[in-house]
Amino acid sequence: MTDPRHILVVAHARRADTVEAADRVISALRAAGATPVLAEDDRDELAEVLPRCADLAVLGVDVPLHEIELAIVLGGDGTILRAAEMVRSGTAPVLGINMGHVGFLAESERDDMDEAVARVIARDYRVEERLALSVRVKDTSGQVIYSTWALNEATVEKASRERMLEVVMEIDGRPLSSFGCDGVVIATPTGSTAYNFSAGGPIIWPTVEAISVVPLSAHALFAKPLVVGPEAAVAIEVLARTHGTGILWCDGRRSHELPPGARVVARRSSEPVRLARLHPPAFTERLVQKFHLPVTGWRGPAGEVTA
């Protein structure tokens, strides 16, 4: 007898197209002899529109996380980030099927969903490890008062719209500059196409191990985007002279208040995020497709790298 296969399905149950997709994925997994598993909230929401989902296994209740083989995610980047959080302490890779708009983290589009599920069932995929951030907040005594992680970015922001943050930036234990700003984005290569990109930071290819640091609306001459090595420790301290408080956001999902004197330290996490991939990496093509970049007139030979 073969071991049971447990596949986590993560879907937004408030959209008709995602509900239909979840129904197809769950049916395909069952037909192949695999066990679809849902988070409890997802199961309850899906059961309201798909009553046959009411008896599906629940993650952490019927099936422990360490038994999940893979997570199939139906949605945009926000849903994929939620799934990455759900499987964070396990080993299951995440396979995103884009049901949103841009969907940089997704591996397949909705039109390729059936093929993607078939390849999951056949175990025809490879696993790519992405650099993640370990993030800690310290108080004025140096005590760690909050710790979390981020796949895309950790952002120190002003909590009050009319107040500016006064911060000092530190790299590897040495102060670099202090300035007033709206905040600072500390991003991974995976997150370089998200908030980092909107803030004027560089796009970093996923194969490059680096950390981007981008001040937001800084009042300083030397407040340009930085790219530091993957082992660098980046610290942002909210100076005591700041009038008001800041807030730390990680992937737009986890937050913590930053009073004056608070210190945020971000560095490479010892636990990468595992993404399931069906196709060879083609990040250049992904940029062209997602941003609708003009490439008309290119005369290079397709499939070859030119000098």
PDB file of C-alpha atoms in Angstrom:
ATOM      1  CA  MET A   1       0.000   0.000   0.000  1.00  0.00           C
ATOM      2  CA  THR A   2       1.347   3.423  -0.943  1.00  0.00           C
ATOM      3  CA  ASP A   3       1.518   6.223   1.586  1.00  0.00           C
ATOM      4  CA  PRO A   4      -1.399   8.686   1.434  1.00  0.00           C
ATOM      5  CA  ARG A   5      -0.700  11.906  -0.411  1.00  0.00           C
ATOM      6  CA  HIS A   6      -1.962  15.105   1.197  1.00  0.00           C
ATOM      7  CA  ILE A   7      -2.146  18.194  -1.015  1.00  0.00           C
ATOM      8  CA  LEU A   8      -3.063  21.534   0.534  1.00  0.00           C
ATOM      9  CA  VAL A   9      -5.406  23.676  -1.578  1.00  0.00           C
ATOM     10  CA  VAL A  10      -5.466  27.400  -0.781  1.00  0.00           C
ATOM     11  CA  ALA A  11      -8.193  29.416  -2.462  1.00  0.00           C
ATOM     12  CA  HIS A  12     -10.107  32.666  -1.997  1.00  0.00           C
ATOM     13  CA  ALA A  13     -13.716  31.539  -1.609  1.00  0.00           C
ATOM     14  CA  ARG A  14     -15.240  34.963  -2.270  1.00  0.00           C
ATOM     15  CA  ARG A  15     -14.631  34.925  -6.034  1.00  0.00           C
ATOM     16  CA  ALA A  16     -16.713  32.790  -8.388  1.00  0.00           C
ATOM     17  CA  ASP A  17     -13.816  31.923 -10.718  1.00  0.00           C
ATOM     18  CA  THR A  18     -11.627  30.836  -7.800  1.00  0.00           C
ATOM     19  CA  VAL A  19     -14.415  28.675  -6.357  1.00  0.00           C
ATOM     20  CA  GLU A  20     -14.850  26.975  -9.729  1.00  0.00           C
ATOM     21  CA  ALA A  21     -11.097  26.418  -9.973  1.00  0.00           C
ATOM     22  CA  ALA A  22     -10.954  24.992  -6.439  1.00  0.00           C
ATOM     23  CA  ASP A  23     -13.745  22.566  -7.313  1.00  0.00           C
ATOM     24  CA  ARG A  24     -11.828  21.339 -10.379  1.00  0.00           C
ATOM     25  CA  VAL A  25      -8.559  20.964  -8.467  1.00  0.00           C
ATOM     26  CA  ILE A  26     -10.189  19.119  -5.566  1.00  0.00           C
ATOM     27  CA  SER A  27     -12.004  16.762  -7.973  1.00  0.00           C
ATOM     28  CA  ALA A  28      -8.784  16.045  -9.904  1.00  0.00           C
ATOM     29  CA  LEU A  29      -6.851  15.302  -6.708  1.00  0.00           C
ATOM     30  CA  ARG A  30      -9.544  12.952  -5.451  1.00  0.00           C
ATOM     31  CA  ALA A  31      -9.725  11.179  -8.822  1.00  0.00           C
ATOM     32  CA  ALA A  32      -5.962  10.578  -8.638  1.00  0.00           C
ATOM     33  CA  GLY A  33      -6.231   9.087  -5.162  1.00  0.00           C
ATOM     34  CA  ALA A  34      -4.714  12.078  -3.359  1.00  0.00           C
ATOM     35  CA  THR A  35      -6.304  13.745  -0.339  1.00  0.00           C
ATOM     36  CA  PRO A  36      -7.111  17.454  -0.733  1.00  0.00           C
ATOM     37  CA  VAL A  37      -6.618  19.414   2.481  1.00  0.00           C
ATOM     38  CA  LEU A  38      -7.916  22.885   3.329  1.00  0.00           C
ATOM     39  CA  ALA A  39      -7.254  25.421   6.061  1.00  0.00           C
ATOM     40  CA  GLU A  40     -10.233  25.472   8.418  1.00  0.00           C
ATOM     41  CA  ASP A  41     -11.369  28.971   7.392  1.00  0.00           C
ATOM     42  CA  ASP A  42     -11.081  28.095   3.691  1.00  0.00           C
ATOM     43  CA  ARG A  43     -13.034  24.862   4.203  1.00  0.00           C
ATOM     44  CA  ASP A  44     -15.858  26.682   6.008  1.00  0.00           C
ATOM     45  CA  GLU A  45     -16.078  29.418   3.364  1.00  0.00           C
ATOM     46  CA  LEU A  46     -15.943  26.997   0.428  1.00  0.00           C
ATOM     47  CA  ALA A  47     -18.551  24.735   2.030  1.00  0.00           C
ATOM     48  CA  GLU A  48     -21.029  27.613   1.918  1.00  0.00           C
ATOM     49  CA  VAL A  49     -20.973  27.547  -1.904  1.00  0.00           C
ATOM     50  CA  LEU A  50     -19.682  23.991  -2.445  1.00  0.00           C
ATOM     51  CA  PRO A  51     -21.422  21.787   0.154  1.00  0.00           C
ATOM     52  CA  ARG A  52     -19.349  18.725  -0.879  1.00  0.00           C
ATOM     53  CA  CYS A  53     -16.288  20.490   0.559  1.00  0.00           C
ATOM     54  CA  ALA A  54     -17.709  20.248   4.079  1.00  0.00           C
ATOM     55  CA  ASP A  55     -16.125  16.829   4.658  1.00  0.00           C
ATOM     56  CA  LEU A  56     -12.639  17.725   3.384  1.00  0.00           C
ATOM     57  CA  ALA A  57      -9.641  17.226   5.674  1.00  0.00           C
ATOM     58  CA  VAL A  58      -8.524  20.270   7.675  1.00  0.00           C
ATOM     59  CA  LEU A  59      -4.913  21.328   8.035  1.00  0.00           C
ATOM     60  CA  GLY A  60      -3.661  20.966  11.601  1.00  0.00           C
ATOM     61  CA  VAL A  61      -6.786  19.069  12.682  1.00  0.00           C
ATOM     62  CA  ASP A  62      -7.058  16.023  10.417  1.00  0.00           C
ATOM     63  CA  VAL A  63      -3.651  16.322   8.732  1.00  0.00           C
ATOM     64  CA  PRO A  64      -0.512  17.718  10.412  1.00  0.00           C
ATOM     65  CA  LEU A  65       1.599  20.192   8.468  1.00  0.00           C
ATOM     66  CA  HIS A  66       4.568  17.826   8.134  1.00  0.00           C
ATOM     67  CA  GLU A  67       2.389  15.431   6.105  1.00  0.00           C
ATOM     68  CA  ILE A  68       1.542  18.035   3.448  1.00  0.00           C
ATOM     69  CA  GLU A  69       3.359  17.176   0.215  1.00  0.00           C
ATOM     70  CA  LEU A  70       2.665  20.418  -1.659  1.00  0.00           C
ATOM     71  CA  ALA A  71       0.371  23.445  -1.558  1.00  0.00           C
ATOM     72  CA  ILE A  72      -1.610  24.396  -4.667  1.00  0.00           C
ATOM     73  CA  VAL A  73      -2.571  28.059  -4.457  1.00  0.00           C
ATOM     74  CA  LEU A  74      -5.382  29.573  -6.514  1.00  0.00           C
ATOM     75  CA  GLY A  75      -5.139  33.350  -6.495  1.00  0.00           C
ATOM     76  CA  GLY A  76      -2.791  36.272  -6.844  1.00  0.00           C
ATOM     77  CA  ASP A  77       0.416  37.085  -5.012  1.00  0.00           C
ATOM     78  CA  GLY A  78      -1.465  37.946  -1.812  1.00  0.00           C
ATOM     79  CA  THR A  79      -2.967  34.461  -1.640  1.00  0.00           C
ATOM     80  CA  ILE A  80       0.432  32.912  -2.378  1.00  0.00           C
ATOM     81  CA  LEU A  81       1.975  34.906   0.483  1.00  0.00           C
ATOM     82  CA  ARG A  82      -0.816  33.636   2.753  1.00  0.00           C
ATOM     83  CA  ALA A  83      -0.074  30.063   1.697  1.00  0.00           C
ATOM     84  CA  ALA A  84       3.660  30.538   2.316  1.00  0.00           C
ATOM     85  CA  GLU A  85       2.769  31.664   5.835  1.00  0.00           C
ATOM     86  CA  MET A  86       0.569  28.576   6.350  1.00  0.00           C
ATOM     87  CA  VAL A  87       3.320  26.099   5.406  1.00  0.00           C
ATOM     88  CA  ARG A  88       6.188  28.118   6.904  1.00  0.00           C
ATOM     89  CA  SER A  89       7.251  25.579   9.534  1.00  0.00           C
ATOM     90  CA  GLY A  90       6.926  22.596   7.182  1.00  0.00           C
ATOM     91  CA  THR A  91       8.689  21.410   4.036  1.00  0.00           C
ATOM     92  CA  ALA A  92       5.880  21.612   1.468  1.00  0.00           C
ATOM     93  CA  PRO A  93       6.654  23.759  -1.590  1.00  0.00           C
ATOM     94  CA  VAL A  94       4.068  26.234  -2.872  1.00  0.00           C
ATOM     95  CA  LEU A  95       2.715  26.105  -6.430  1.00  0.00           C
ATOM     96  CA  GLY A  96       0.819  29.228  -7.471  1.00  0.00           C
ATOM     97  CA  ILE A  97      -1.827  29.264 -10.194  1.00  0.00           C
ATOM     98  CA  ASN A  98      -2.531  32.894 -11.018  1.00  0.00           C
ATOM     99  CA  MET A  99      -6.155  33.957 -10.708  1.00  0.00           C
ATOM    100  CA  GLY A 100      -5.266  37.624 -10.178  1.00  0.00           C
ATOM    101  CA  HIS A 101      -3.678  40.293 -12.344  1.00  0.00           C
ATOM    102  CA  VAL A 102       0.109  40.556 -12.161  1.00  0.00           C
ATOM    103  CA  GLY A 103       0.893  37.371 -10.233  1.00  0.00           C
ATOM    104  CA  PHE A 104       4.705  37.418 -10.183  1.00  0.00           C
ATOM    105  CA  LEU A 105       4.898  34.533  -7.691  1.00  0.00           C
ATOM    106  CA  ALA A 106       2.550  32.257  -9.621  1.00  0.00           C
ATOM    107  CA  GLU A 107       3.983  29.489 -11.764  1.00  0.00           C
ATOM    108  CA  SER A 108       0.982  28.960 -14.057  1.00  0.00           C
ATOM    109  CA  GLU A 109      -1.943  30.957 -15.389  1.00  0.00           C
ATOM    110  CA  ARG A 110      -5.520  29.808 -14.949  1.00  0.00           C
ATOM    111  CA  ASP A 111      -5.634  28.486 -18.538  1.00  0.00           C
ATOM    112  CA  ASP A 112      -2.892  25.976 -17.666  1.00  0.00           C
ATOM    113  CA  MET A 113      -4.484  24.813 -14.417  1.00  0.00           C
ATOM    114  CA  ASP A 114      -5.395  21.271 -15.466  1.00  0.00           C
ATOM    115  CA  GLU A 115      -1.880  20.606 -16.759  1.00  0.00           C
ATOM    116  CA  ALA A 116      -0.384  22.012 -13.564  1.00  0.00           C
ATOM    117  CA  VAL A 117      -2.486  19.717 -11.371  1.00  0.00           C
ATOM    118  CA  ALA A 118      -1.620  16.717 -13.546  1.00  0.00           C
ATOM    119  CA  ARG A 119       2.084  17.454 -13.110  1.00  0.00           C
ATOM    120  CA  VAL A 120       1.657  17.797  -9.354  1.00  0.00           C
ATOM    121  CA  ILE A 121       0.012  14.380  -9.283  1.00  0.00           C
ATOM    122  CA  ALA A 122       2.876  12.974 -11.387  1.00  0.00           C
ATOM    123  CA  ARG A 123       5.407  14.759  -9.136  1.00  0.00           C
ATOM    124  CA  ASP A 124       6.741  16.389 -12.305  1.00  0.00           C
ATOM    125  CA  TYR A 125       8.086  19.617 -10.838  1.00  0.00           C
ATOM    126  CA  ARG A 126      11.235  20.985  -9.297  1.00  0.00           C
ATOM    127  CA  VAL A 127      11.621  22.947  -6.076  1.00  0.00           C
ATOM    128  CA  GLU A 128      13.246  26.375  -6.026  1.00  0.00           C
ATOM    129  CA  GLU A 129      14.394  27.907  -2.737  1.00  0.00           C
ATOM    130  CA  ARG A 130      13.915  31.653  -2.357  1.00  0.00           C
ATOM    131  CA  LEU A 131      15.759  33.859   0.108  1.00  0.00           C
ATOM    132  CA  ALA A 132      13.535  35.024   2.969  1.00  0.00           C
ATOM    133  CA  LEU A 133      14.159  37.589   5.701  1.00  0.00           C
ATOM    134  CA  SER A 134      14.303  37.040   9.435  1.00  0.00           C
ATOM    135  CA  VAL A 135      12.988  40.196  11.108  1.00  0.00           C
ATOM    136  CA  ARG A 136      13.299  41.230  14.754  1.00  0.00           C
ATOM    137  CA  VAL A 137      12.218  44.311  16.683  1.00  0.00           C
ATOM    138  CA  LYS A 138      14.240  45.417  19.701  1.00  0.00           C
ATOM    139  CA  ASP A 139      13.328  47.970  22.358  1.00  0.00           C
ATOM    140  CA  THR A 140      15.627  50.646  23.764  1.00  0.00           C
ATOM    141  CA  SER A 141      17.258  48.116  26.109  1.00  0.00           C
ATOM    142  CA  GLY A 142      18.116  45.775  23.235  1.00  0.00           C
ATOM    143  CA  GLN A 143      15.461  43.231  24.223  1.00  0.00           C
ATOM    144  CA  VAL A 144      13.780  41.422  21.304  1.00  0.00           C
ATOM    145  CA  ILE A 145      10.077  42.217  21.616  1.00  0.00           C
ATOM    146  CA  TYR A 146       8.832  40.853  18.286  1.00  0.00           C
ATOM    147  CA  SER A 147      10.132  38.473  15.640  1.00  0.00           C
ATOM    148  CA  THR A 148       8.751  37.379  12.306  1.00  0.00           C
ATOM    149  CA  TRP A 149       9.831  36.734   8.710  1.00  0.00           C
ATOM    150  CA  ALA A 150       9.170  38.015   5.186  1.00  0.00           C
ATOM    151  CA  LEU A 151       9.299  36.579   1.675  1.00  0.00           C
ATOM    152  CA  ASN A 152       8.804  39.886  -0.160  1.00  0.00           C
ATOM    153  CA  GLU A 153       9.767  42.715   2.152  1.00  0.00           C
ATOM    154  CA  ALA A 154       9.933  44.195   5.615  1.00  0.00           C
ATOM    155  CA  THR A 155       8.863  47.831   5.650  1.00  0.00           C
ATOM    156  CA  VAL A 156       9.338  50.413   8.378  1.00  0.00           C
ATOM    157  CA  GLU A 157       6.676  53.078   7.836  1.00  0.00           C
ATOM    158  CA  LYS A 158       5.315  56.118   9.599  1.00  0.00           C
ATOM    159  CA  ALA A 159       2.097  55.314  11.454  1.00  0.00           C
ATOM    160  CA  SER A 160       0.741  58.862  11.254  1.00  0.00           C
ATOM    161  CA  ARG A 161       0.091  60.422   7.864  1.00  0.00           C
ATOM    162  CA  GLU A 162       1.162  63.914   8.908  1.00  0.00           C
ATOM    163  CA  ARG A 163       4.282  62.875  10.803  1.00  0.00           C
ATOM    164  CA  MET A 164       7.688  62.046   9.357  1.00  0.00           C
ATOM    165  CA  LEU A 165       9.879  59.282  10.736  1.00  0.00           C
ATOM    166  CA  GLU A 166      13.393  60.147  11.858  1.00  0.00           C
ATOM    167  CA  VAL A 167      15.533  57.059  11.356  1.00  0.00           C
ATOM    168  CA  VAL A 168      19.141  55.954  11.251  1.00  0.00           C
ATOM    169  CA  MET A 169      20.137  53.210   8.827  1.00  0.00           C
ATOM    170  CA  GLU A 170      22.793  50.681   9.789  1.00  0.00           C
ATOM    171  CA  ILE A 171      24.513  48.011   7.680  1.00  0.00           C
ATOM    172  CA  ASP A 172      26.499  45.235   9.374  1.00  0.00           C
ATOM    173  CA  GLY A 173      26.716  47.028  12.683  1.00  0.00           C
ATOM    174  CA  ARG A 174      27.917  50.356  11.266  1.00  0.00           C
ATOM    175  CA  PRO A 175      25.746  53.491  10.894  1.00  0.00           C
ATOM    176  CA  LEU A 176      25.313  54.645   7.306  1.00  0.00           C
ATOM    177  CA  SER A 177      23.042  57.690   7.446  1.00  0.00           C
ATOM    178  CA  SER A 178      20.185  59.292   9.355  1.00  0.00           C
ATOM    179  CA  PHE A 179      17.287  61.152   7.760  1.00  0.00           C
ATOM    180  CA  GLY A 180      13.616  61.975   7.893  1.00  0.00           C
ATOM    181  CA  CYS A 181      11.400  59.845   5.648  1.00  0.00           C
ATOM    182  CA  ASP A 182       8.064  58.145   5.131  1.00  0.00           C
ATOM    183  CA  GLY A 183       9.755  54.787   5.693  1.00  0.00           C
ATOM    184  CA  VAL A 184      12.293  52.253   4.465  1.00  0.00           C
ATOM    185  CA  VAL A 185      11.682  49.088   2.417  1.00  0.00           C
ATOM    186  CA  ILE A 186      13.985  46.089   2.958  1.00  0.00           C
ATOM    187  CA  ALA A 187      13.280  43.640   0.135  1.00  0.00           C
ATOM    188  CA  THR A 188      14.352  40.230  -1.117  1.00  0.00           C
ATOM    189  CA  PRO A 189      14.907  39.449  -4.809  1.00  0.00           C
ATOM    190  CA  THR A 190      11.440  37.855  -4.806  1.00  0.00           C
ATOM    191  CA  GLY A 191       9.977  41.086  -3.444  1.00  0.00           C
ATOM    192  CA  SER A 192      11.953  43.333  -5.768  1.00  0.00           C
ATOM    193  CA  THR A 193       8.999  43.455  -8.193  1.00  0.00           C
ATOM    194  CA  ALA A 194       6.547  44.395  -5.414  1.00  0.00           C
ATOM    195  CA  TYR A 195       6.727  47.385  -3.022  1.00  0.00           C
ATOM    196  CA  ASN A 196      10.456  47.738  -3.720  1.00  0.00           C
ATOM    197  CA  PHE A 197       9.727  48.307  -7.413  1.00  0.00           C
ATOM    198  CA  SER A 198       6.970  50.843  -6.704  1.00  0.00           C
ATOM    199  CA  ALA A 199       9.343  52.732  -4.408  1.00  0.00           C
ATOM    200  CA  GLY A 200      11.998  53.050  -7.130  1.00  0.00           C
ATOM    201  CA  GLY A 201      14.177  50.148  -6.060  1.00  0.00           C
ATOM    202  CA  PRO A 202      16.009  47.824  -8.464  1.00  0.00           C
ATOM    203  CA  ILE A 203      14.566  44.666  -9.946  1.00  0.00           C
ATOM    204  CA  ILE A 204      16.761  41.776  -8.806  1.00  0.00           C
ATOM    205  CA  TRP A 205      16.768  38.475 -10.655  1.00  0.00           C
ATOM    206  CA  PRO A 206      15.624  35.602  -8.361  1.00  0.00           C
ATOM    207  CA  THR A 207      18.930  33.798  -8.915  1.00  0.00           C
ATOM    208  CA  VAL A 208      20.822  36.730  -7.386  1.00  0.00           C
ATOM    209  CA  GLU A 209      21.182  36.485  -3.630  1.00  0.00           C
ATOM    210  CA  ALA A 210      20.976  40.037  -2.310  1.00  0.00           C
ATOM    211  CA  ILE A 211      18.903  42.382  -0.174  1.00  0.00           C
ATOM    212  CA  SER A 212      17.575  45.729  -1.403  1.00  0.00           C
ATOM    213  CA  VAL A 213      17.162  48.737   0.931  1.00  0.00           C
ATOM    214  CA  VAL A 214      15.028  51.630  -0.368  1.00  0.00           C
ATOM    215  CA  PRO A 215      14.228  54.812   1.613  1.00  0.00           C
ATOM    216  CA  LEU A 216      10.730  56.211   1.033  1.00  0.00           C
ATOM    217  CA  SER A 217      10.490  59.959   0.352  1.00  0.00           C
ATOM    218  CA  ALA A 218      13.675  60.630   2.308  1.00  0.00           C
ATOM    219  CA  HIS A 219      14.783  64.180   3.132  1.00  0.00           C
ATOM    220  CA  ALA A 220      18.489  63.557   2.595  1.00  0.00           C
ATOM    221  CA  LEU A 221      21.096  63.778  -0.148  1.00  0.00           C
ATOM    222  CA  PHE A 222      22.407  60.256   0.473  1.00  0.00           C
ATOM    223  CA  ALA A 223      19.213  58.245   0.564  1.00  0.00           C
ATOM    224  CA  LYS A 224      19.431  56.191  -2.604  1.00  0.00           C
ATOM    225  CA  PRO A 225      18.424  52.542  -3.073  1.00  0.00           C
ATOM    226  CA  LEU A 226      21.108  50.136  -1.872  1.00  0.00           C
ATOM    227  CA  VAL A 227      21.823  46.507  -2.744  1.00  0.00           C
ATOM    228  CA  VAL A 228      23.738  44.622  -0.055  1.00  0.00           C
ATOM    229  CA  GLY A 229      25.012  41.064   0.233  1.00  0.00           C
ATOM    230  CA  PRO A 230      22.766  38.216   1.370  1.00  0.00           C
ATOM    231  CA  GLU A 231      24.566  37.844   4.694  1.00  0.00           C
ATOM    232  CA  ALA A 232      24.344  41.535   5.584  1.00  0.00           C
ATOM    233  CA  ALA A 233      22.362  42.658   8.621  1.00  0.00           C
ATOM    234  CA  VAL A 234      20.214  45.721   7.897  1.00  0.00           C
ATOM    235  CA  ALA A 235      18.972  47.738  10.877  1.00  0.00           C
ATOM    236  CA  ILE A 236      16.569  50.664  10.889  1.00  0.00           C
ATOM    237  CA  GLU A 237      16.282  52.525  14.194  1.00  0.00           C
ATOM    238  CA  VAL A 238      13.423  54.939  14.867  1.00  0.00           C
ATOM    239  CA  LEU A 239      15.214  57.814  16.553  1.00  0.00           C
ATOM    240  CA  ALA A 240      14.013  59.072  19.915  1.00  0.00           C
ATOM    241  CA  ARG A 241      13.428  62.546  18.435  1.00  0.00           C
ATOM    242  CA  THR A 242      10.680  61.168  16.178  1.00  0.00           C
ATOM    243  CA  HIS A 243       7.308  62.757  16.915  1.00  0.00           C
ATOM    244  CA  GLY A 244       4.868  59.878  16.772  1.00  0.00           C
ATOM    245  CA  THR A 245       5.276  56.169  16.097  1.00  0.00           C
ATOM    246  CA  GLY A 246       6.218  53.943  13.220  1.00  0.00           C
ATOM    247  CA  ILE A 247       4.941  50.545  12.179  1.00  0.00           C
ATOM    248  CA  LEU A 248       6.642  47.454  10.801  1.00  0.00           C
ATOM    249  CA  TRP A 249       4.876  45.565   8.023  1.00  0.00           C
ATOM    250  CA  CYS A 250       6.102  42.211   6.678  1.00  0.00           C
ATOM    251  CA  ASP A 251       4.640  41.115   3.327  1.00  0.00           C
ATOM    252  CA  GLY A 252       1.689  43.404   4.077  1.00  0.00           C
ATOM    253  CA  ARG A 253       0.369  40.696   6.416  1.00  0.00           C
ATOM    254  CA  ARG A 254       2.127  40.935   9.784  1.00  0.00           C
ATOM    255  CA  SER A 255       2.643  44.204  11.635  1.00  0.00           C
ATOM    256  CA  HIS A 256       4.064  45.597  14.866  1.00  0.00           C
ATOM    257  CA  GLU A 257       4.052  49.119  16.299  1.00  0.00           C
ATOM    258  CA  LEU A 258       7.410  50.908  16.538  1.00  0.00           C
ATOM    259  CA  PRO A 259       7.652  53.554  19.279  1.00  0.00           C
ATOM    260  CA  PRO A 260      10.561  56.032  19.290  1.00  0.00           C
ATOM    261  CA  GLY A 261      13.780  54.154  20.027  1.00  0.00           C
ATOM    262  CA  ALA A 262      12.585  50.887  18.472  1.00  0.00           C
ATOM    263  CA  ARG A 263      15.066  49.079  16.268  1.00  0.00           C
ATOM    264  CA  VAL A 264      14.243  46.732  13.373  1.00  0.00           C
ATOM    265  CA  VAL A 265      16.895  44.234  12.314  1.00  0.00           C
ATOM    266  CA  ALA A 266      16.455  42.250   9.088  1.00  0.00           C
ATOM    267  CA  ARG A 267      18.796  39.587   7.815  1.00  0.00           C
ATOM    268  CA  ARG A 268      18.680  36.425   5.744  1.00  0.00           C
ATOM    269  CA  SER A 269      16.499  33.738   7.303  1.00  0.00           C
ATOM    270  CA  SER A 270      17.910  30.257   7.786  1.00  0.00           C
ATOM    271  CA  GLU A 271      14.608  28.960   6.370  1.00  0.00           C
ATOM    272  CA  PRO A 272      14.072  29.772   2.680  1.00  0.00           C
ATOM    273  CA  VAL A 273      10.646  29.673   1.060  1.00  0.00           C
ATOM    274  CA  ARG A 274      10.197  26.706  -1.272  1.00  0.00           C
ATOM    275  CA  LEU A 275       8.380  27.290  -4.566  1.00  0.00           C
ATOM    276  CA  ALA A 276       7.360  24.485  -6.909  1.00  0.00           C
ATOM    277  CA  ARG A 277       8.306  25.172 -10.507  1.00  0.00           C
ATOM    278  CA  LEU A 278       6.958  23.527 -13.659  1.00  0.00           C
ATOM    279  CA  HIS A 279       8.931  25.452 -16.262  1.00  0.00           C
ATOM    280  CA  PRO A 280      12.585  26.460 -16.698  1.00  0.00           C
ATOM    281  CA  PRO A 281      13.321  29.849 -15.167  1.00  0.00           C
ATOM    282  CA  ALA A 282      12.646  32.646 -17.671  1.00  0.00           C
ATOM    283  CA  PHE A 283      12.518  35.765 -15.539  1.00  0.00           C
ATOM    284  CA  THR A 284      13.137  38.097 -18.483  1.00  0.00           C
ATOM    285  CA  GLU A 285      10.040  36.744 -20.230  1.00  0.00           C
ATOM    286  CA  ARG A 286       8.047  37.069 -17.030  1.00  0.00           C
ATOM    287  CA  LEU A 287       8.988  40.756 -16.751  1.00  0.00           C
ATOM    288  CA  VAL A 288       7.989  41.360 -20.376  1.00  0.00           C
ATOM    289  CA  GLN A 289       4.638  39.598 -19.922  1.00  0.00           C
ATOM    290  CA  LYS A 290       3.671  41.050 -16.550  1.00  0.00           C
ATOM    291  CA  PHE A 291       4.676  44.644 -17.314  1.00  0.00           C
ATOM    292  CA  HIS A 292       3.698  44.486 -21.009  1.00  0.00           C
ATOM    293  CA  LEU A 293       7.144  45.713 -22.006  1.00  0.00           C
ATOM    294  CA  PRO A 294       7.764  46.674 -25.665  1.00  0.00           C
ATOM    295  CA  VAL A 295      10.137  44.236 -27.369  1.00  0.00           C
ATOM    296  CA  THR A 296       9.054  44.736 -30.975  1.00  0.00           C
ATOM    297  CA  GLY A 297      12.085  44.883 -33.245  1.00  0.00           C
ATOM    298  CA  TRP A 298      14.235  42.434 -31.310  1.00  0.00           C
ATOM    299  CA  ARG A 299      16.266  40.410 -33.826  1.00  0.00           C
ATOM    300  CA  GLY A 300      18.036  37.943 -31.550  1.00  0.00           C
ATOM    301  CA  PRO A 301      17.597  34.205 -32.254  1.00  0.00           C
ATOM    302  CA  ALA A 302      14.802  32.809 -30.068  1.00  0.00           C
ATOM    303  CA  GLY A 303      15.975  30.304 -27.481  1.00  0.00           C
ATOM    304  CA  GLU A 304      19.621  31.408 -27.643  1.00  0.00           C
ATOM    305  CA  VAL A 305      21.663  33.776 -25.493  1.00  0.00           C
ATOM    306  CA  THR A 306      23.467  36.358 -27.581  1.00  0.00           C
ATOM    307  CA  ALA A 307      26.797  37.911 -26.648  1.00  0.00           C
TER     308      ALA A 307
END
